[in-house]
mmCIF file of C-alpha atoms in Angstrom:
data_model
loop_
_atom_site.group_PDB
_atom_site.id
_atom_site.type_symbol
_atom_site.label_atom_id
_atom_site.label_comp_id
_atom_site.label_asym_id
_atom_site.label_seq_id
_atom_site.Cartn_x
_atom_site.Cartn_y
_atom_site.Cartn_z
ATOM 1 C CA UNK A 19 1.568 135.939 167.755
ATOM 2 C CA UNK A 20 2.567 139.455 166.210
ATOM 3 C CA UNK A 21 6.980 139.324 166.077
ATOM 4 C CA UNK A 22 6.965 142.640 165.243
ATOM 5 C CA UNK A 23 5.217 146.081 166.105
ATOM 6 C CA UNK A 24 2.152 145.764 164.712
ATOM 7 C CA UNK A 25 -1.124 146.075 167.159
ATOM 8 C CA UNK A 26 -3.760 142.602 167.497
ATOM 9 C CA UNK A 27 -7.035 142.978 167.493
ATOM 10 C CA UNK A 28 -9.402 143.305 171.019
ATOM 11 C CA UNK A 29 -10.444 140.452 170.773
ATOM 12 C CA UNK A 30 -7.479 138.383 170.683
ATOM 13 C CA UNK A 31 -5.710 140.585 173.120
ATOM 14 C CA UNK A 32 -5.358 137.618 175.982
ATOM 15 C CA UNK A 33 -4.006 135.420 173.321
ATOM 16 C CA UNK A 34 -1.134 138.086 172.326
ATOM 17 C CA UNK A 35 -0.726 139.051 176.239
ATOM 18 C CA UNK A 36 0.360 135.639 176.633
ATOM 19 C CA UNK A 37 2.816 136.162 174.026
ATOM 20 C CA UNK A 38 4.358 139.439 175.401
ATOM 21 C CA UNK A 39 4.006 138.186 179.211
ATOM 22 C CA UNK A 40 -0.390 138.945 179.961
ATOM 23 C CA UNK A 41 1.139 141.623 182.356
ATOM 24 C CA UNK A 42 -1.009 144.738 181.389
ATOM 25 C CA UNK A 43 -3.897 142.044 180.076
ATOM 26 C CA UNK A 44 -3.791 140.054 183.505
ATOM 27 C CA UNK A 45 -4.323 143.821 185.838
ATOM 28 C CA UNK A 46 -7.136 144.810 184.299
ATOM 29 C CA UNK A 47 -8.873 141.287 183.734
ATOM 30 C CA UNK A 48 -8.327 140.692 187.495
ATOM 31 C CA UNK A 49 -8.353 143.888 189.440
ATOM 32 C CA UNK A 50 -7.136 143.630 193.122
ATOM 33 C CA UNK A 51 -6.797 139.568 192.222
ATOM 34 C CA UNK A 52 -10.791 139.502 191.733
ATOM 35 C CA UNK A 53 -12.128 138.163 188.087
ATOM 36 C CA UNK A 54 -13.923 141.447 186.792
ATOM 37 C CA UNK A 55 -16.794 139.818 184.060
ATOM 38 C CA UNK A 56 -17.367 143.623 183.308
ATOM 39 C CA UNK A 57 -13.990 143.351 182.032
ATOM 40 C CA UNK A 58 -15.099 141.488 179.031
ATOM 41 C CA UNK A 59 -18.210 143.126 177.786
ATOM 42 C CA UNK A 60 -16.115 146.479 177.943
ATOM 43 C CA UNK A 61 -12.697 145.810 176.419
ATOM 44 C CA UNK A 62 -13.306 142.227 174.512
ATOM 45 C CA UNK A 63 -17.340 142.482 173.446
ATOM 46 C CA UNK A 64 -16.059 143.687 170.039
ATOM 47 C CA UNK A 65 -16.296 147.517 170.417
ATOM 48 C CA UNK A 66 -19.656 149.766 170.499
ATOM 49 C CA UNK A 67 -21.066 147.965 166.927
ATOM 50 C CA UNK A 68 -20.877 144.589 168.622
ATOM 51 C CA UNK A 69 -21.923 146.081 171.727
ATOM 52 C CA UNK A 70 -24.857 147.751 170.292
ATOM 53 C CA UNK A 71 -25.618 144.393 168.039
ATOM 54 C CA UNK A 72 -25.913 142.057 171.736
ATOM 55 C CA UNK A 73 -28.332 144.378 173.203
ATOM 56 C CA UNK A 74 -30.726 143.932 169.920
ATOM 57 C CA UNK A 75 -30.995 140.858 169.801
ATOM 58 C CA UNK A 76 -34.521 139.347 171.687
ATOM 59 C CA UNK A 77 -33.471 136.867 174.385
ATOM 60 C CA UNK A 78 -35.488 134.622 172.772
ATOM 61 C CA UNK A 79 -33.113 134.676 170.061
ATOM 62 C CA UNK A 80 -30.206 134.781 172.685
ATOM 63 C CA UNK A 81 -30.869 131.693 173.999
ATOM 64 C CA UNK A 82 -31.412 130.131 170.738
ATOM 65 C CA UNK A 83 -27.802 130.512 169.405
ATOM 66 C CA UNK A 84 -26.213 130.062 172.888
ATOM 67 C CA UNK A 85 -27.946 126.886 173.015
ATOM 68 C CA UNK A 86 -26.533 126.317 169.352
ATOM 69 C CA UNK A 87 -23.144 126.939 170.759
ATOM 70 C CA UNK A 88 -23.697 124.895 173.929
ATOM 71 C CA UNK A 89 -24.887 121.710 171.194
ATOM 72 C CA UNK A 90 -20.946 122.417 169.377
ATOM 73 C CA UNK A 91 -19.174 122.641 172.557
ATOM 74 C CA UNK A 92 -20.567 119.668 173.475
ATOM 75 C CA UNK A 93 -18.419 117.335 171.395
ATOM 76 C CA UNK A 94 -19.886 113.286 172.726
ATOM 77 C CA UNK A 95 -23.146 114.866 172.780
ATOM 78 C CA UNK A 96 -24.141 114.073 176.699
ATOM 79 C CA UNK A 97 -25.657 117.147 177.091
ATOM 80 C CA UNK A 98 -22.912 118.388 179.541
ATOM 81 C CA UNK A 99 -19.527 120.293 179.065
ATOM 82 C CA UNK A 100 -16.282 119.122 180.372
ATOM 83 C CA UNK A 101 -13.458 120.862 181.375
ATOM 84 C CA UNK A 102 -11.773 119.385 177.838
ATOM 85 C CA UNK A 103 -14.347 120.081 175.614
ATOM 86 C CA UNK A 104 -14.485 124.163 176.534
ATOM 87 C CA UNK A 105 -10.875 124.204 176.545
ATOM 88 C CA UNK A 106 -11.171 122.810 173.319
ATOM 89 C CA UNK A 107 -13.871 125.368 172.299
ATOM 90 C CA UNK A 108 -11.980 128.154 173.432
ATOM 91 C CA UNK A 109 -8.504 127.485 171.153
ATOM 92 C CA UNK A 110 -10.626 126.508 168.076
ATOM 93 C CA UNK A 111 -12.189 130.237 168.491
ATOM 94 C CA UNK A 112 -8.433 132.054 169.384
ATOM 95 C CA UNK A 113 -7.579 130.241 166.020
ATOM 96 C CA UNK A 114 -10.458 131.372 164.175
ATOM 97 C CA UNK A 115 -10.419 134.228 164.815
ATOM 98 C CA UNK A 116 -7.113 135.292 164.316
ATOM 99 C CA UNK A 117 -7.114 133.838 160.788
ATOM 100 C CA UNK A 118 -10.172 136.011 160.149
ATOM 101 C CA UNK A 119 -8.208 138.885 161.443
ATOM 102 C CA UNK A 120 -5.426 137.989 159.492
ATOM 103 C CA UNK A 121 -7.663 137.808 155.762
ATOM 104 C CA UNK A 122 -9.512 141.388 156.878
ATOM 105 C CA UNK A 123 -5.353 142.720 157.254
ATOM 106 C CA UNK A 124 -4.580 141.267 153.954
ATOM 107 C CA UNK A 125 -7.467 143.026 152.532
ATOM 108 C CA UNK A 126 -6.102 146.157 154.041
ATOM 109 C CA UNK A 127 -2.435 145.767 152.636
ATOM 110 C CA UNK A 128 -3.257 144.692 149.177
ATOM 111 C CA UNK A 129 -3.417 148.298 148.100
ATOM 112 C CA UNK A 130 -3.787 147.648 144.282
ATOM 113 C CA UNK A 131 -6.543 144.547 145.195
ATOM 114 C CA UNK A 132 -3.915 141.642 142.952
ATOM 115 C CA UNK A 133 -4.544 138.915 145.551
ATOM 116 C CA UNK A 134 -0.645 139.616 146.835
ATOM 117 C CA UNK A 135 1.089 141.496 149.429
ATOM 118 C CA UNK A 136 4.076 143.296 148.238
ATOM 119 C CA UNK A 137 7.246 144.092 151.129
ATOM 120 C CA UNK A 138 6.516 148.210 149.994
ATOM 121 C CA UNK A 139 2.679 147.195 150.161
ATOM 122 C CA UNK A 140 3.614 145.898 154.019
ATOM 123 C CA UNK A 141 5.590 149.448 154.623
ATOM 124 C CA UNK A 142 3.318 151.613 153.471
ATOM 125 C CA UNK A 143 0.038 150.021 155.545
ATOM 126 C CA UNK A 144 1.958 149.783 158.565
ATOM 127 C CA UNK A 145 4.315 152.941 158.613
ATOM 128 C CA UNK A 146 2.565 155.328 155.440
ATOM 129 C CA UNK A 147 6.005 155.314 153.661
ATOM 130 C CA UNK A 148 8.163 152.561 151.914
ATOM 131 C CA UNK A 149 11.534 151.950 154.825
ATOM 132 C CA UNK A 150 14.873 150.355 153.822
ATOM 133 C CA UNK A 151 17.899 149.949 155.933
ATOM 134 C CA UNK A 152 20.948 148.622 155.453
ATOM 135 C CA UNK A 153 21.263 145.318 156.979
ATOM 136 C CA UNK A 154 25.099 145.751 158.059
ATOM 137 C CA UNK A 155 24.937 149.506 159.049
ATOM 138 C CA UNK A 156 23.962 149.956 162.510
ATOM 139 C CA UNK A 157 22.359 153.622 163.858
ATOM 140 C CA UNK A 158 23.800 155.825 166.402
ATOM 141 C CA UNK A 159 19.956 156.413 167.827
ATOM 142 C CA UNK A 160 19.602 153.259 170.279
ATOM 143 C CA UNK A 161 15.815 154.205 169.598
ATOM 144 C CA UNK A 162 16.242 153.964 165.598
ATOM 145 C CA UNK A 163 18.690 151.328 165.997
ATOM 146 C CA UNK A 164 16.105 149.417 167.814
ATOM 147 C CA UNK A 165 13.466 149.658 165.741
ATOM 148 C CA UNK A 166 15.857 148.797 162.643
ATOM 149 C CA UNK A 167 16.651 145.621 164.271
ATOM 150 C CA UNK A 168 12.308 145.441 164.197
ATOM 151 C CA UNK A 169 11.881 146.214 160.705
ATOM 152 C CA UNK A 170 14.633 143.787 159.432
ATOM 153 C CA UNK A 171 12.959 140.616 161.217
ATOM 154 C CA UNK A 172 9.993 141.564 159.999
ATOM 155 C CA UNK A 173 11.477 141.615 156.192
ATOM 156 C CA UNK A 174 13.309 138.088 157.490
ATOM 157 C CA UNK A 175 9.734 136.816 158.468
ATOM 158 C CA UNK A 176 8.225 137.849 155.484
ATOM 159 C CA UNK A 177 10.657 136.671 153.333
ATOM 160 C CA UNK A 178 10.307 133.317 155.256
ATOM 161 C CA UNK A 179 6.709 133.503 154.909
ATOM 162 C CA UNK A 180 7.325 133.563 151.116
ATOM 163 C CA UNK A 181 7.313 130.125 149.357
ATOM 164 C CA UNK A 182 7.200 130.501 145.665
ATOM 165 C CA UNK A 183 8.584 133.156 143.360
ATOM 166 C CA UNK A 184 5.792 135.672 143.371
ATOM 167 C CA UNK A 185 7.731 138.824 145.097
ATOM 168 C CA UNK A 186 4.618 139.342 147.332
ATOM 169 C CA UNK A 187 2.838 137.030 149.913
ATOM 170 C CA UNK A 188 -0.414 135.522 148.781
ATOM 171 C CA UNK A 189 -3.313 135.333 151.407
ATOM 172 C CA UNK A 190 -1.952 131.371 152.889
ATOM 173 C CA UNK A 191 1.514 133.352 153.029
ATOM 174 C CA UNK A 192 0.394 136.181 154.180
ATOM 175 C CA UNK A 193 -1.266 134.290 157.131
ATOM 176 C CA UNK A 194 2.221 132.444 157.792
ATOM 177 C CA UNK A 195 3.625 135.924 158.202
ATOM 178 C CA UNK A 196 1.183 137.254 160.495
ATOM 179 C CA UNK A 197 0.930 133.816 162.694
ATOM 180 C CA UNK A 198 4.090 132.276 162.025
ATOM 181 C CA UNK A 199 2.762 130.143 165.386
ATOM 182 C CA UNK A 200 0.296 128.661 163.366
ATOM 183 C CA UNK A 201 2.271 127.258 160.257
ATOM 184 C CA UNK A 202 4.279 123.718 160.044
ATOM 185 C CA UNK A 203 6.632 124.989 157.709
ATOM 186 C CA UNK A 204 7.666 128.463 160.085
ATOM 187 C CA UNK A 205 8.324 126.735 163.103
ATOM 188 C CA UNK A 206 12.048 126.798 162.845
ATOM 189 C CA UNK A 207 11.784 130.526 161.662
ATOM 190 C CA UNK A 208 10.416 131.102 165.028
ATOM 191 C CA UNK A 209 13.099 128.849 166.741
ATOM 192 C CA UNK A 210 15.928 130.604 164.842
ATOM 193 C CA UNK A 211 14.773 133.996 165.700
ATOM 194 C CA UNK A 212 14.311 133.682 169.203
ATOM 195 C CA UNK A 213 17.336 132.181 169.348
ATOM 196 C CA UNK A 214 19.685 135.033 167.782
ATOM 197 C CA UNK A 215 17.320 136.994 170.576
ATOM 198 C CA UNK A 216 18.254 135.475 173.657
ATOM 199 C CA UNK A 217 21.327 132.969 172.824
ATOM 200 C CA UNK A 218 24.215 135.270 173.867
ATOM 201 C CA UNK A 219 27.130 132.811 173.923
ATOM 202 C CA UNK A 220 25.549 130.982 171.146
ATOM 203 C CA UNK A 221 26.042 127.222 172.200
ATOM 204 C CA UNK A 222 21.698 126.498 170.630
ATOM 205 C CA UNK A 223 20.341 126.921 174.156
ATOM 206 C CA UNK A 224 19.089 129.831 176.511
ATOM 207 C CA UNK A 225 20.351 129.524 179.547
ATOM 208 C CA UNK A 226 18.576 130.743 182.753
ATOM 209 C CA UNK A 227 20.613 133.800 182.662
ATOM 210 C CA UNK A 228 20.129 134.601 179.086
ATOM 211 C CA UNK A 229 16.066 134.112 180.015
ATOM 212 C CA UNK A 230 16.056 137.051 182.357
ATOM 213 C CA UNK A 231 17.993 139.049 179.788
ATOM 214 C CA UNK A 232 19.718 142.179 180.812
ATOM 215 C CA UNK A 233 18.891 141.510 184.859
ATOM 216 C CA UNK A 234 21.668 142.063 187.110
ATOM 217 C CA UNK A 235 21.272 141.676 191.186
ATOM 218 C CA UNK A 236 21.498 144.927 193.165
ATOM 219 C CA UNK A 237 24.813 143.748 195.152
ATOM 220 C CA UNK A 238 22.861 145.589 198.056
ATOM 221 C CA UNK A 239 20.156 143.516 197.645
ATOM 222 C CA UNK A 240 18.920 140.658 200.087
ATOM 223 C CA UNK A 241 17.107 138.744 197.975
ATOM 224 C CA UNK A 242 15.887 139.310 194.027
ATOM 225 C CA UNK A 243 12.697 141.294 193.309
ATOM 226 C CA UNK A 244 9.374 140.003 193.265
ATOM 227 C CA UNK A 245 9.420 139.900 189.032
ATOM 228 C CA UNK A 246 12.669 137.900 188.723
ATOM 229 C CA UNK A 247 11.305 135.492 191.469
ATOM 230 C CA UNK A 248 8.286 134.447 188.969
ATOM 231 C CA UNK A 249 10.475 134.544 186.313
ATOM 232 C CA UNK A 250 12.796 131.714 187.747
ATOM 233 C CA UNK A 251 10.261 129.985 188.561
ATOM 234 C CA UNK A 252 8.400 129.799 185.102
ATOM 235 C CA UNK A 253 12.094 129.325 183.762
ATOM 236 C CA UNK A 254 12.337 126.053 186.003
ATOM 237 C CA UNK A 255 9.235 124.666 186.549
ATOM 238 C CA UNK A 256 6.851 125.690 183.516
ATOM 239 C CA UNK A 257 9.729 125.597 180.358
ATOM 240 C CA UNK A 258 12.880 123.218 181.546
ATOM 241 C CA UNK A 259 10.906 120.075 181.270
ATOM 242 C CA UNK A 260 14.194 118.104 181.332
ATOM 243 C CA UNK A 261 15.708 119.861 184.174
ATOM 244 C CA UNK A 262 18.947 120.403 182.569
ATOM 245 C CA UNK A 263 19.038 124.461 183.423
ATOM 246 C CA UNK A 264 18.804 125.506 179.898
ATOM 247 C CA UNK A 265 16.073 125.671 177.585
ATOM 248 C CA UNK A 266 16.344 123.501 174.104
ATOM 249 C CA UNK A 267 14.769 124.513 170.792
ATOM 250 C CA UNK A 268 11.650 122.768 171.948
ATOM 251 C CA UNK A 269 11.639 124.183 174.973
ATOM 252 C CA UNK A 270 12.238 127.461 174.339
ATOM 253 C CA UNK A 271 9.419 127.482 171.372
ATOM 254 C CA UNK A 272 6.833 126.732 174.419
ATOM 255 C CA UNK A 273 8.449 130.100 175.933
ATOM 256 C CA UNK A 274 8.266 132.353 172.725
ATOM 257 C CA UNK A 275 4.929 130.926 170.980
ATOM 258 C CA UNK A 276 1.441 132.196 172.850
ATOM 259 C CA UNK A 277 -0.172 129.660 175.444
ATOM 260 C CA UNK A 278 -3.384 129.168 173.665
ATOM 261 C CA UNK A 279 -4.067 125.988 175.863
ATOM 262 C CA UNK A 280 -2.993 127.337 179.288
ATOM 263 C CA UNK A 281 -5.359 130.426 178.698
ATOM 264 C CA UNK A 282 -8.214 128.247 177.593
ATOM 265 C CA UNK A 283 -7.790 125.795 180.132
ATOM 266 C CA UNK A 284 -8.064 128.456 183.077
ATOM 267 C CA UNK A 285 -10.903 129.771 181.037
ATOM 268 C CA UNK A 286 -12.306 126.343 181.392
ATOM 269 C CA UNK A 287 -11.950 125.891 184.997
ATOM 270 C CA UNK A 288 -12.956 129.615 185.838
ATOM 271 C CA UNK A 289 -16.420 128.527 184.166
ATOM 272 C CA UNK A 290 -16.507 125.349 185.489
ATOM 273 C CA UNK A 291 -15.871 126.694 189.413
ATOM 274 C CA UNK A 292 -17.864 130.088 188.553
ATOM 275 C CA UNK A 293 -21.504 128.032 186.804
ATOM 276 C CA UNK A 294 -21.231 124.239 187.865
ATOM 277 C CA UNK A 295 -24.161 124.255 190.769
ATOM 278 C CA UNK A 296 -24.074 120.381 191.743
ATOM 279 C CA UNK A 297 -20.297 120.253 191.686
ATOM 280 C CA UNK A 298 -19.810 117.440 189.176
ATOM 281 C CA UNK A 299 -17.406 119.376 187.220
ATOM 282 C CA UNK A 300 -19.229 119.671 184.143
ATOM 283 C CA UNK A 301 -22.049 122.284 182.942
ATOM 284 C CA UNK A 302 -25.565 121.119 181.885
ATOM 285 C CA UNK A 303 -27.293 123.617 179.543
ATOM 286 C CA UNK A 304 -29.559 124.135 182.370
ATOM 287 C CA UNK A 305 -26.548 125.548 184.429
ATOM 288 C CA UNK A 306 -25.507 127.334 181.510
ATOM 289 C CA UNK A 307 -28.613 128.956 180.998
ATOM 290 C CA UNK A 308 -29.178 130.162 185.003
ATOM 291 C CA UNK A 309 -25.658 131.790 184.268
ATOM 292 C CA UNK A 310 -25.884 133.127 180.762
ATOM 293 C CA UNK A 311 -24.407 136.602 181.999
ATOM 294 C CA UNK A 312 -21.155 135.225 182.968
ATOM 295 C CA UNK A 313 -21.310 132.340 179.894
ATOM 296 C CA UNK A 314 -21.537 135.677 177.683
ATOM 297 C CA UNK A 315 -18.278 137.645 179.206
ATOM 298 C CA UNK A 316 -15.984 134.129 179.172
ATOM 299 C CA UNK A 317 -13.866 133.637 176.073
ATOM 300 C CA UNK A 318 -16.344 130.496 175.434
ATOM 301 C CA UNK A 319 -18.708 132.479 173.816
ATOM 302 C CA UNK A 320 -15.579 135.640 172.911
ATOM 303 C CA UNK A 321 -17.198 137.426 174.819
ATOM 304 C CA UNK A 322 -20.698 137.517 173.373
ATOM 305 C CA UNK A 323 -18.817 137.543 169.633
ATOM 306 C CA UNK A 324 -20.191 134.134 168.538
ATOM 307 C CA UNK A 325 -23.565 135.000 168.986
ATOM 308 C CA UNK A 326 -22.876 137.398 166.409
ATOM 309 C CA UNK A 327 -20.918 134.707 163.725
ATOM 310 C CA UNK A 328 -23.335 132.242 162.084
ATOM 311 C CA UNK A 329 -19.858 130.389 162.225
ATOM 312 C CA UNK A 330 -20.256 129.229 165.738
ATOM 313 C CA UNK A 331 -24.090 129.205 166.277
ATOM 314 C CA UNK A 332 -25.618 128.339 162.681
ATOM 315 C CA UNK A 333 -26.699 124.503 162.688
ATOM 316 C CA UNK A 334 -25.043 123.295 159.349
ATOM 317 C CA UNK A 335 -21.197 123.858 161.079
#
């Protein structure tokens, strides 16, 4: 999860989609409501390199690492996949990869190569110049005002992210900054800040109407739009799990914090109704294997990526 403007990788763009709302994500993944697998090989495949690496490789030597994955996936060794053990699969590789996404950045930030991210180091990768505003001085510009209010909860995060009393982030720091989601000790951070978000009257909750934000019924309206109708109904049924009309810390960090295991568990059951040819609700490697095309554009395999990382398919993981 990104908290402030900075771009995610392809291949992790479901998993930040989720974050934001998977609107744009969702449209293009399923055009006219119908799952496109082209979708995958040309947006999540890993760009032209990656593309160009896939077709290389012999199909001999295709379905000798996709087996290799298969034999991970396969966690009780049965030689079949359950619904649990891809869904499994699937979060293990979101994670992965966005911690490898996350050393390549700090790579990219450490301008003078000390093992530390510095806050001007941070400025200067993402926006070419060192920024500084005043925390109490608010802009005229709504549009610089705006992105002030961005560019101070980033310094908040990073500052967060910080735990000892070097001045810069080190790489497990700088890993807490960029996925504060995946870090014990940021958790509240996250909490906190969504809360000074969306908690208007302040009483520690969001209510429903603080969830929908600025939304305000068209008095000439009949009935609410289509959008707030989904809305209230994630509100109620998919966040207030105690019913009470408001969401708790808890609660609202399900809200704020990406879905990993909702996306990999439709993943799971789009392979499962897509490949599984006796309907027993598991795959065999056999079934696997008669599908391979559509085993290769699922975010089982991301997208073709792990036959391409000797950290899924090599035998000593």
């Amino acid at each position: 999860m990104r908290l402030g403007p900075k771009p995610a990788a392809l291949g992790l763009l479901l998993l930040c989609a989720a974050a934001a709302g998977a609107g744009d994500a969702e449209e293009l993944h399923y055009a006219q409501g119908e799952h496109r697998a082209d979708y995958h090989r040309e947006a999540l495949l890993g760009g032209q390199e990656e593309v160009d690496e896939y077709v290389k490789l012999t199909p001999e030597e295709q379905h000798k690492r996709l087996k290799s994955i298969i034999k991970k996936i396969d966690l009780d060794s049965d030689g079949f996949l359950t619904e649990s053990e891809l869904s499994s699969w699937i979060q293990m590789s979101f994670k992965h990869y966005a911690m490898q996404e996350a050393k390549q950045q700090f790579v990219e930030y450490d301008k003078n190569s000390d093992g530390s991210v510095s806050w001007d180091e941070y400025n200067i990768q993402m926006y070419d110049r060192v920024i500084d505003f005043d925390e109490n001085t608010a802009l005229d510009d709504a549009e610089e005002e705006s992105f002030r209010q961005l560019h101070l909860k980033d310094k908040k995060r990073f500052e967060k992210a910080n735990q000892d009393s070097d001045p810069g982030l080190n790489l497990e720091e700088f890993i807490a900054f960029e996925h504060p989601e995946e870090v014990d000790y940021m958790t509240e951070f996250v909490i906190q800040e969504a809360l000074e978000e969306h908690d208007k009257n302040g009483d520690g909750f969001v209510s429903l109407e603080e969830f929908l934000g600025d939304y305000r019924r068209d008095p000439t309206a009949n009935e609410d739009p289509e959008w707030i109708l989904v809305e209230k109904d994630r509100f109620l049924n998919d966040y207030d799990k105690d019913t009470d009309g408001r969401l708790d810390p808890q609660e609202l960090l399900a809200w704020v914090v990406p879905n990993n295991q909702g996306i990999a568990q439709e993943e799971a059951l789009h392979l499962l109704d897509e490949m599984d040819l006796n309907s027993d609700r598991k795959l065999s490697e056999a079934e696997i294997l008669e599908n391979q095309d559509l085993f290769l554009t699922s975010e089982a395999t991301d997208y073709g990526r792990q036959l391409h990382d000797e950290h899924f398919y090599h035998e000593e993981l």
